[in-house]
PDB file of C-alpha atoms in Angstrom:
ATOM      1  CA  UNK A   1       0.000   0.000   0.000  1.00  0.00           C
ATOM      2  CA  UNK A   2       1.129   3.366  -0.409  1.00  0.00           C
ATOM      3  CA  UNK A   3       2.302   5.360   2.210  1.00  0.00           C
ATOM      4  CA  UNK A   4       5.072   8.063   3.591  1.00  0.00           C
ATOM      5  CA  UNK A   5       6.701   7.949   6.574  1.00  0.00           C
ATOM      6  CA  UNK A   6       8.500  11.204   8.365  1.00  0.00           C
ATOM      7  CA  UNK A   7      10.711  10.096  10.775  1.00  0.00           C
ATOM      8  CA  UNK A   8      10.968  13.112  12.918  1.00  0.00           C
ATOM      9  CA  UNK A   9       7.914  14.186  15.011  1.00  0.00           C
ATOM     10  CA  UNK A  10       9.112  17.117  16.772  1.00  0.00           C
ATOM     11  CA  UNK A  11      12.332  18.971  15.944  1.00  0.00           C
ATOM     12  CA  UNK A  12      13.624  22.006  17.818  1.00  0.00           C
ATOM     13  CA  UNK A  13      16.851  24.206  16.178  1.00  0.00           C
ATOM     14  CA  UNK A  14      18.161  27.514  17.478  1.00  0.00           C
ATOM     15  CA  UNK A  15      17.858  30.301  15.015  1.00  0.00           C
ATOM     16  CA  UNK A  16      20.547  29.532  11.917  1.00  0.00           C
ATOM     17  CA  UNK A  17      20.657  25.941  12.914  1.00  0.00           C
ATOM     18  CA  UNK A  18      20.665  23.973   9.493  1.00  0.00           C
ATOM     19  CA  UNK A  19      17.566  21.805   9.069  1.00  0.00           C
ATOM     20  CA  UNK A  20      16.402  18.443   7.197  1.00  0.00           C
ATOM     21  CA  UNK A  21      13.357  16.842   7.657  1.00  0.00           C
ATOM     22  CA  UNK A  22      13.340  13.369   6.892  1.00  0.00           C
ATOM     23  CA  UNK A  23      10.509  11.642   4.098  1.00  0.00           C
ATOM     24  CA  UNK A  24      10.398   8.030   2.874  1.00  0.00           C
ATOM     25  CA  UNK A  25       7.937   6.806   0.759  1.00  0.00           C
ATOM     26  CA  UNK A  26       6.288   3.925  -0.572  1.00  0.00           C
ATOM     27  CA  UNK A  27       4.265   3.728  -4.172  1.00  0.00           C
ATOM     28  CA  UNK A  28       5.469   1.502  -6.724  1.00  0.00           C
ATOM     29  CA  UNK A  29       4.145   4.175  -9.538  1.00  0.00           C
ATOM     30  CA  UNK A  30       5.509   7.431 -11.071  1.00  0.00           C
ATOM     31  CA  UNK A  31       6.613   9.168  -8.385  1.00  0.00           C
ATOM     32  CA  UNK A  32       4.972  13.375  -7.738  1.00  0.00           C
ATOM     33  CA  UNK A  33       5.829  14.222  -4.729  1.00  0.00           C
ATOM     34  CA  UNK A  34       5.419  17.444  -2.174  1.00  0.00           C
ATOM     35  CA  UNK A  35       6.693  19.142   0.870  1.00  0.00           C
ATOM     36  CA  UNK A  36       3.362  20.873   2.596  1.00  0.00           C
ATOM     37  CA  UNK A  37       3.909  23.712   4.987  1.00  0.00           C
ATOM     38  CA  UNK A  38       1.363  24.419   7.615  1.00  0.00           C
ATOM     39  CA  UNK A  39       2.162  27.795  10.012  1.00  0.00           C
ATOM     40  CA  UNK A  40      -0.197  28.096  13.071  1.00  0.00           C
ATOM     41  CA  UNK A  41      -3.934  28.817  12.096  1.00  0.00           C
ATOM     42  CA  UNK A  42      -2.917  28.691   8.510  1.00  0.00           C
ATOM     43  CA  UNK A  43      -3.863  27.072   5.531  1.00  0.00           C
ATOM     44  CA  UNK A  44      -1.655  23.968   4.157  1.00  0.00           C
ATOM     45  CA  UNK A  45       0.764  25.692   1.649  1.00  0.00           C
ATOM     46  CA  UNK A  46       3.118  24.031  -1.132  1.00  0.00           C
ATOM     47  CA  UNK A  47       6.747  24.645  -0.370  1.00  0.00           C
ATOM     48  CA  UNK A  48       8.028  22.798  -3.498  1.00  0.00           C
ATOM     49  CA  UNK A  49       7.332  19.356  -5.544  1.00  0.00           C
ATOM     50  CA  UNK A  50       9.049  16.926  -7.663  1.00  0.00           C
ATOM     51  CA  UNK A  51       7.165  15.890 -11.117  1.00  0.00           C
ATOM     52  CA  UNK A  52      10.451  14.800 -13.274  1.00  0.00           C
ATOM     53  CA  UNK A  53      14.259  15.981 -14.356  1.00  0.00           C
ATOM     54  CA  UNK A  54      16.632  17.528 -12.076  1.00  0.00           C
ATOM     55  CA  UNK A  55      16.313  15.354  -8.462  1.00  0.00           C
ATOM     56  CA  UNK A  56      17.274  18.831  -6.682  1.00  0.00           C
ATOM     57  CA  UNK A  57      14.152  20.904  -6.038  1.00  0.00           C
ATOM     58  CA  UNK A  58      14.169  24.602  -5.118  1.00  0.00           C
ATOM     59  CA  UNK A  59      10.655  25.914  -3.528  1.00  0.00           C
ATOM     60  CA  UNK A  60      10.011  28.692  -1.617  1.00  0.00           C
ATOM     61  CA  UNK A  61      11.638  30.213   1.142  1.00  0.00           C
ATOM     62  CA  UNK A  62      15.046  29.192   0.588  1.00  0.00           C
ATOM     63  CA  UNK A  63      13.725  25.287   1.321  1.00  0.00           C
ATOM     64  CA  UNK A  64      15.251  22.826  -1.243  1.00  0.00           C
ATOM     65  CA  UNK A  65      14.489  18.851  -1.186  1.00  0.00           C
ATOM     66  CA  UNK A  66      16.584  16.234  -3.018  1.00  0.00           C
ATOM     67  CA  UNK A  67      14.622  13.294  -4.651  1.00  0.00           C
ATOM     68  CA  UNK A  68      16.822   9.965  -4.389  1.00  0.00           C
ATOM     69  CA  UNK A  69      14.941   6.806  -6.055  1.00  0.00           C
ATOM     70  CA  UNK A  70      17.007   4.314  -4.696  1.00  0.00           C
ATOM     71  CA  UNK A  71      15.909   5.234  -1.284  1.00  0.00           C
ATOM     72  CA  UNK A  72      12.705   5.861  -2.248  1.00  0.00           C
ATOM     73  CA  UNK A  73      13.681   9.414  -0.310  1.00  0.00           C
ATOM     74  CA  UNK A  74      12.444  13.148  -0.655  1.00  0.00           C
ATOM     75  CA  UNK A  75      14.158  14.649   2.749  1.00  0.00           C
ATOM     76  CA  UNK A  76      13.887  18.826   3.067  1.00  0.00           C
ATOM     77  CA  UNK A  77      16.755  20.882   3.882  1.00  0.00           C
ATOM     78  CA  UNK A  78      17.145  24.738   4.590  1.00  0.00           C
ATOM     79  CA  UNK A  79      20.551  25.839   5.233  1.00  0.00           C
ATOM     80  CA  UNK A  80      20.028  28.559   8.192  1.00  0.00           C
ATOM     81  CA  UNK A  81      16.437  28.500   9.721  1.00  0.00           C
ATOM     82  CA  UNK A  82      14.558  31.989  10.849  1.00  0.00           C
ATOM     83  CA  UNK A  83      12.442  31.774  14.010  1.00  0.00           C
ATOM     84  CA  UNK A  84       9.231  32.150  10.987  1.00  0.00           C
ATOM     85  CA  UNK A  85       9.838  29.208   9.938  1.00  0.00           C
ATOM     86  CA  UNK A  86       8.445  27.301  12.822  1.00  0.00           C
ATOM     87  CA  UNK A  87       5.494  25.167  11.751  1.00  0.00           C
ATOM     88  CA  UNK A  88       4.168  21.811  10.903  1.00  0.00           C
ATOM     89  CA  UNK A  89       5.309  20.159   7.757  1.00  0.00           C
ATOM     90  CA  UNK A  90       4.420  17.445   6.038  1.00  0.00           C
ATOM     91  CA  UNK A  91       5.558  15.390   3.473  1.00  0.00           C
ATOM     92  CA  UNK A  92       3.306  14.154   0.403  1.00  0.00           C
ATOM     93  CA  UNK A  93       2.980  11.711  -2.632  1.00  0.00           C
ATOM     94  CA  UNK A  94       0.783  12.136  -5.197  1.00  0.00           C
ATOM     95  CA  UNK A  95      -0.832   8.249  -6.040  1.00  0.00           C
ATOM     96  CA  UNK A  96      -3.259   8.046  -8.826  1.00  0.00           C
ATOM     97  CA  UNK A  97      -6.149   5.662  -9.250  1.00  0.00           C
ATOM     98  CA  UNK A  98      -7.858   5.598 -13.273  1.00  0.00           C
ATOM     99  CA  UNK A  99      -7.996   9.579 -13.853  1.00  0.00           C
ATOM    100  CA  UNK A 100      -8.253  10.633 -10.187  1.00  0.00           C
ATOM    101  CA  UNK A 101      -5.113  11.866  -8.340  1.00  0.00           C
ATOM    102  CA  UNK A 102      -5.139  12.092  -4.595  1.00  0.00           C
ATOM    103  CA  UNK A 103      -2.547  13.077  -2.044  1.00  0.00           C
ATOM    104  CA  UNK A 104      -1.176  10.544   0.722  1.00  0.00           C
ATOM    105  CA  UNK A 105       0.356  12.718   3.104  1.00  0.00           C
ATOM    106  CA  UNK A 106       3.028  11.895   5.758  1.00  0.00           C
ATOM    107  CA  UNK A 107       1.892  12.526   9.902  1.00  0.00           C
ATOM    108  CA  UNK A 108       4.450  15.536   9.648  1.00  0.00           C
ATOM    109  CA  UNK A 109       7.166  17.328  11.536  1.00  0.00           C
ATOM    110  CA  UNK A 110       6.638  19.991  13.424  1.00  0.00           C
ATOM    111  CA  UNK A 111       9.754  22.523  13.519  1.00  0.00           C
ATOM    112  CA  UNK A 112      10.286  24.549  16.778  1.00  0.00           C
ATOM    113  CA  UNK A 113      12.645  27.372  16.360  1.00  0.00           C
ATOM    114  CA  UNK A 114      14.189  28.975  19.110  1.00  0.00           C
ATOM    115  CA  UNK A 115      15.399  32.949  18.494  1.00  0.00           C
TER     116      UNK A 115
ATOM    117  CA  UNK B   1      -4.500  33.257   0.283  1.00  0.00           C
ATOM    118  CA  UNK B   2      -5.523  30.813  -1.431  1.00  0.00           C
ATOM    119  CA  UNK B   3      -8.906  31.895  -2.929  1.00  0.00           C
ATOM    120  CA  UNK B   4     -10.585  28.317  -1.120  1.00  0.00           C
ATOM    121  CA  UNK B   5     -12.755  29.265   1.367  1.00  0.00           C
ATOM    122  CA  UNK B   6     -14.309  26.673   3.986  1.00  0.00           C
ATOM    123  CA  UNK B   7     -17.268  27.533   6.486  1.00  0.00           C
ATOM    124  CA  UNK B   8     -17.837  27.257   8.783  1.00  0.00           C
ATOM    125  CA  UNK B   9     -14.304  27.155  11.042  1.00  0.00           C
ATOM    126  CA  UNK B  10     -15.476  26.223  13.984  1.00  0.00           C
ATOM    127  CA  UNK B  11     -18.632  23.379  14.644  1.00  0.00           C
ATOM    128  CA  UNK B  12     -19.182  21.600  17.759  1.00  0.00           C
ATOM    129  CA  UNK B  13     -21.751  18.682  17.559  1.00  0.00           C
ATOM    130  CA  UNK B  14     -23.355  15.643  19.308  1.00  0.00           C
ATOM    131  CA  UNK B  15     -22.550  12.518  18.379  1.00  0.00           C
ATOM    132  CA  UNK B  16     -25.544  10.712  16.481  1.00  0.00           C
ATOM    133  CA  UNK B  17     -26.179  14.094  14.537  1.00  0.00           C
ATOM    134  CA  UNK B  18     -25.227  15.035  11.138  1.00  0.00           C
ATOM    135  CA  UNK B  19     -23.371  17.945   9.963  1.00  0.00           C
ATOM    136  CA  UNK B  20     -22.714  19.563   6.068  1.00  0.00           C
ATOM    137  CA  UNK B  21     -19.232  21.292   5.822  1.00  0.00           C
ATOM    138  CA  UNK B  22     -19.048  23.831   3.178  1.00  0.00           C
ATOM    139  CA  UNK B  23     -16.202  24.582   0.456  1.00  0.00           C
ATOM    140  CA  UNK B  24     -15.711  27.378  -2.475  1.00  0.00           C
ATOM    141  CA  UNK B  25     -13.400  26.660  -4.833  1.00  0.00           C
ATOM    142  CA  UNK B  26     -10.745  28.748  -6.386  1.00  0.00           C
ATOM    143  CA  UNK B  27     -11.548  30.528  -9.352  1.00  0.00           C
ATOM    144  CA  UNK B  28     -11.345  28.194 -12.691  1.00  0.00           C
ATOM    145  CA  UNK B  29     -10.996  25.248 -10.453  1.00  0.00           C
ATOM    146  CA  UNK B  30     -13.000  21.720 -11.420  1.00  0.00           C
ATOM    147  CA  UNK B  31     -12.189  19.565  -8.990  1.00  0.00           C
ATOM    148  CA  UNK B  32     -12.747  19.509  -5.520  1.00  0.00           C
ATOM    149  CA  UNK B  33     -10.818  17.087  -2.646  1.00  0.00           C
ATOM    150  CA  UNK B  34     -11.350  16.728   0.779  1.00  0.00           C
ATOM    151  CA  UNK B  35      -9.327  15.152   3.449  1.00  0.00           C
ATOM    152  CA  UNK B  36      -9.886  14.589   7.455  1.00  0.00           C
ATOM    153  CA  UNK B  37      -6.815  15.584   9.542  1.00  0.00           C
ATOM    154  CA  UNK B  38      -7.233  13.965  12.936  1.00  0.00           C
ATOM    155  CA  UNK B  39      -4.716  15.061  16.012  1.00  0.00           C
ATOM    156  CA  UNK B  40      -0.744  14.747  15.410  1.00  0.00           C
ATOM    157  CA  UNK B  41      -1.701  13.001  11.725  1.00  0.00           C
ATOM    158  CA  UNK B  42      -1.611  14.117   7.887  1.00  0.00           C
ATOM    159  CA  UNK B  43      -4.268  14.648   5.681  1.00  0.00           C
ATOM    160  CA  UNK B  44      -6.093  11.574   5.004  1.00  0.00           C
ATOM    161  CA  UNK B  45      -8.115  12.037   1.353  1.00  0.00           C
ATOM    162  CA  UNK B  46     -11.774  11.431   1.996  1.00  0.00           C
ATOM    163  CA  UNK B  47     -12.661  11.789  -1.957  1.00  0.00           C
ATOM    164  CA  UNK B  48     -12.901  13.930  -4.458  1.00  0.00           C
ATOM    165  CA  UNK B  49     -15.298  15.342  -7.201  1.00  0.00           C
ATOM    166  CA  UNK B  50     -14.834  16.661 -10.527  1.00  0.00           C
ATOM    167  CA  UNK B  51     -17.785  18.180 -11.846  1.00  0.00           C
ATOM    168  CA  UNK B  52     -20.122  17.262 -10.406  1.00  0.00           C
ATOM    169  CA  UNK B  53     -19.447  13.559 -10.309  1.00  0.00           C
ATOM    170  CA  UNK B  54     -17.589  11.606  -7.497  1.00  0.00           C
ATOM    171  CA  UNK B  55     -14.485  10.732  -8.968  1.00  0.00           C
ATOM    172  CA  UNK B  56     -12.555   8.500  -6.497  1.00  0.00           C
ATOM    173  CA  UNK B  57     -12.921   7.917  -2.525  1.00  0.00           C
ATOM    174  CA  UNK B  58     -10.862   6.957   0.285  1.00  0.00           C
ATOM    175  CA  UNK B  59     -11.426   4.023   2.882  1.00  0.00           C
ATOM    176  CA  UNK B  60     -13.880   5.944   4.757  1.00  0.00           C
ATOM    177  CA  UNK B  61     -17.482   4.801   5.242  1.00  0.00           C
ATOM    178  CA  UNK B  62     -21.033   5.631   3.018  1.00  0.00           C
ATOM    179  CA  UNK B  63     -21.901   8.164   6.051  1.00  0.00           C
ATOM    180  CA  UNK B  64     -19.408  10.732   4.582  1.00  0.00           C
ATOM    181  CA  UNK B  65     -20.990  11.728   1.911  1.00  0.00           C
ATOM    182  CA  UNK B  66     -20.447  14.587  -0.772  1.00  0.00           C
ATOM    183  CA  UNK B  67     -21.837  17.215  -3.032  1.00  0.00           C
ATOM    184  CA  UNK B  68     -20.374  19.436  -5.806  1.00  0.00           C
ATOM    185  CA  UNK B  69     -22.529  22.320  -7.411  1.00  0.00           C
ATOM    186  CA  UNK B  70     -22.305  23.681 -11.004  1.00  0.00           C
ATOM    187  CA  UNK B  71     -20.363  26.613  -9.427  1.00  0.00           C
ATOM    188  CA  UNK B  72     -17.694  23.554  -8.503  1.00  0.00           C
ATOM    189  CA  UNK B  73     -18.092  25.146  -5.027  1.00  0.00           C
ATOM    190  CA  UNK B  74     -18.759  21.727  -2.379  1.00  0.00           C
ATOM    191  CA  UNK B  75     -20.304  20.467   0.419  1.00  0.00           C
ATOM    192  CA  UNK B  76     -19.161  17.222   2.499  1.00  0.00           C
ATOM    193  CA  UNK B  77     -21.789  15.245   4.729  1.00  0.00           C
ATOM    194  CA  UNK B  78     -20.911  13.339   7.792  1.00  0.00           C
ATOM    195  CA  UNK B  79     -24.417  11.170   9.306  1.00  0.00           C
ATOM    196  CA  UNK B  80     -24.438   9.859  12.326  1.00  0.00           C
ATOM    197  CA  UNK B  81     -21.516  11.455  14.362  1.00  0.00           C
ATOM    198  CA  UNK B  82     -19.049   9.647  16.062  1.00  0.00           C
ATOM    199  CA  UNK B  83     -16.608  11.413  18.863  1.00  0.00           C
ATOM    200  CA  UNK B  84     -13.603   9.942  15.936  1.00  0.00           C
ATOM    201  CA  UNK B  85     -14.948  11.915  13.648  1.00  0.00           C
ATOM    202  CA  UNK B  86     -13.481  14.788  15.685  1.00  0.00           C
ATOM    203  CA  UNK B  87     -10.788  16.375  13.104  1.00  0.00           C
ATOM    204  CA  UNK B  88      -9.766  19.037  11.257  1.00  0.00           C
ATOM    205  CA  UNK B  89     -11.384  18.724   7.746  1.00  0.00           C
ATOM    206  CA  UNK B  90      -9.787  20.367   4.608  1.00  0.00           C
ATOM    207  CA  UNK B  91     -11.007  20.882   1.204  1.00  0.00           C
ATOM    208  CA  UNK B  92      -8.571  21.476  -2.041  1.00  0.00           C
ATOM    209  CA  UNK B  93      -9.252  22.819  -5.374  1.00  0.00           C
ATOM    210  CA  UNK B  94      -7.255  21.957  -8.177  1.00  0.00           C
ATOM    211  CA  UNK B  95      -7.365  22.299 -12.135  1.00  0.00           C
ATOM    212  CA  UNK B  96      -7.242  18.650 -12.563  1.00  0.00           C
ATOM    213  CA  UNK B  97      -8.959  15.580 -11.501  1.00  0.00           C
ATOM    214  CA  UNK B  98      -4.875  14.491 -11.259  1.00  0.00           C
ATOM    215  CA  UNK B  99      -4.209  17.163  -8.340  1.00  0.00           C
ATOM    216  CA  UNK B 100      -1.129  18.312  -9.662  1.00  0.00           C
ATOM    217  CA  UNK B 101      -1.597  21.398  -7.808  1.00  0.00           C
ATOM    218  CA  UNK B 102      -4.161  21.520  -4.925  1.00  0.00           C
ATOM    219  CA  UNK B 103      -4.594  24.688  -3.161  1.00  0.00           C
ATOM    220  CA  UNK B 104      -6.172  23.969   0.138  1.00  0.00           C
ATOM    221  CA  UNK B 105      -8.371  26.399   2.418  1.00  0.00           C
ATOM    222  CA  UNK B 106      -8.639  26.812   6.106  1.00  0.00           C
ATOM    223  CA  UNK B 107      -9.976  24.014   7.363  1.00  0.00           C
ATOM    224  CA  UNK B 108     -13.096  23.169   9.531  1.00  0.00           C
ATOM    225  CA  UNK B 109     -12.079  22.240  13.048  1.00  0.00           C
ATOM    226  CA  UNK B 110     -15.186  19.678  13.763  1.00  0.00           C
ATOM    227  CA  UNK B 111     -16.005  18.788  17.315  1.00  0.00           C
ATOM    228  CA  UNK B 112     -17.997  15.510  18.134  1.00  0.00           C
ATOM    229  CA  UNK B 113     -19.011  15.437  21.857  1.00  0.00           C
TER     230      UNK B 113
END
C-alpha cells in the first residue's frame, strides 16, 4: 500500500541551525511528490514538488528537497532557519487511481525554532 | 490566500447528529478534494469530485458523503456522528482531476461530543 513515513515528530533548532526533515515513501508508480507547509492557524501551503528531471528541487523560502529513487527518499533541507519558519510540515505523494489523483500525506514534523 | 474558502471554522456537535461542511473553490478550479486531519496526523483524502461527479474515494465509510454544485463550489456530509470523527477537515481545489496542484483552504475544526 502506499504510504510516507517522516521520521521526525518534533524537531527544535536555534535560530541559523541547518535543518532536514526526513521523508520516505512507498508507491510503486511514477513518483509526484510534495513538501506541505502548515504555520499556526494557517492554511496547508506548497513549499516545493518533484514531477520529473533535475532530483534537486528549489521551492520557496530558501527550502530545497533532493529526490533519491534508490531510497525511495524526498528529505527537506534549509541551510540557516529563521524563528518564521516554525510550523508543521508534512511530506506528500501524489498516487493516482484511473484519472483521479489524490494526495497521501506523511503525519508531519513539526519545527520549533528557538530565536 | 488561497482563494478556497471553507465555512464554517469552527462546529461543535453531538454525536448521532449530522453535519454539512461547506467549500468554495478557487476561481477556474473543477475539482474539488477533501481530506480529514485527525490530532498529530496528515491529511487523510476522503474523496474527491470533478464536476459534479464523485471521482474517487478513500477508505472511509457511506456516512461521509459529498456534493459538488455547477459553481464547482462543495459540500461534504458526515451522518451519524461519532466522537472519531473529531478532526480538522480540509477541502482542495485543483485544475485537474490528477491534483497536480491543490490549493487547500482553512480548514473546519469539527467537534464531536
Amino acid at each position: 500500500a502506499q504510504s510516507v513515513s517522516q521520521h521526525n515528530h518534533h524537531v527544535i533548532l536555534s535560530e541559523a541551525a541547518s535543518l532536514e526533515l526526513g521523508c520516505n515513501y512507498s508507491y510503486g508508480g511514477t513518483v509526484n511528490l510534495f513538501w506541505y507547509v502548515q504555520y499556526p492557524g494557517q492554511h496547508l501551503q506548497l513549499l516545493l514538488k518533484y514531477f520529473s528531471g533535475d532530483p534537486l528541487v528549489k521551492g520557496i523560502k530558501g527550502f530545497e528537497a533532493e529526490f533519491i529513487k534508490s531510497k525511495f527518499s524526498f528529505n527537506l533541507r534549509k541551510p540557516s532557519v529563521q524563528w518564521s519558519d516554525t510550523a508543521e510540515y508534512f511530506c506528500a505523494v501524489l498516487v493516482y487511481g484511473g484519472s483521479q489523483g489524490n494526495l497521501i500525506f506523511g503525519k508531519g514534523t513539526k519545527l520549533s525554532v528557538k530565536p | 490566500e488561497t482563494g478556497v474558502t471553507q465555512s464554517p471554522t469552527h462546529l461543535i456537535k453531538t454525536r448521532g447528529q449530522q453535519v454539512t461542511l461547506r467549500c468554495s473553490s478557487q476561481s477556474g478550479h473543477n475539482t474539488v478534494s477533501w481530506y480529514q486531519q485527525a490530532l498529530g496526523q496528515g491529511p487523510q483524502f476522503i474523496f474527491q469530485y470533478y464536476r459534479e461527479e464523485e471521482n474517487g474515494r478513500g477508505n472511509f465509510p457511506p456516512r461521509f458523503s459529498g456534493l459538488q454544485f455547477p459553481n464547482y463550489s462543495s459540500e461534504l456530509n458526515v451522518n451519524a456522528l461519532e466522537l472519531d470523527d473529531s478532526a480538522l477537515y480540509l477541502c482542495a481545489s485543483s485544475l485537474d482531476r490528477g491534483n497536480t496542484e491543490a490549493f487547500f483552504g482553512q480548514g473546519t475544526r469539527l467537534t464531536v461530543v
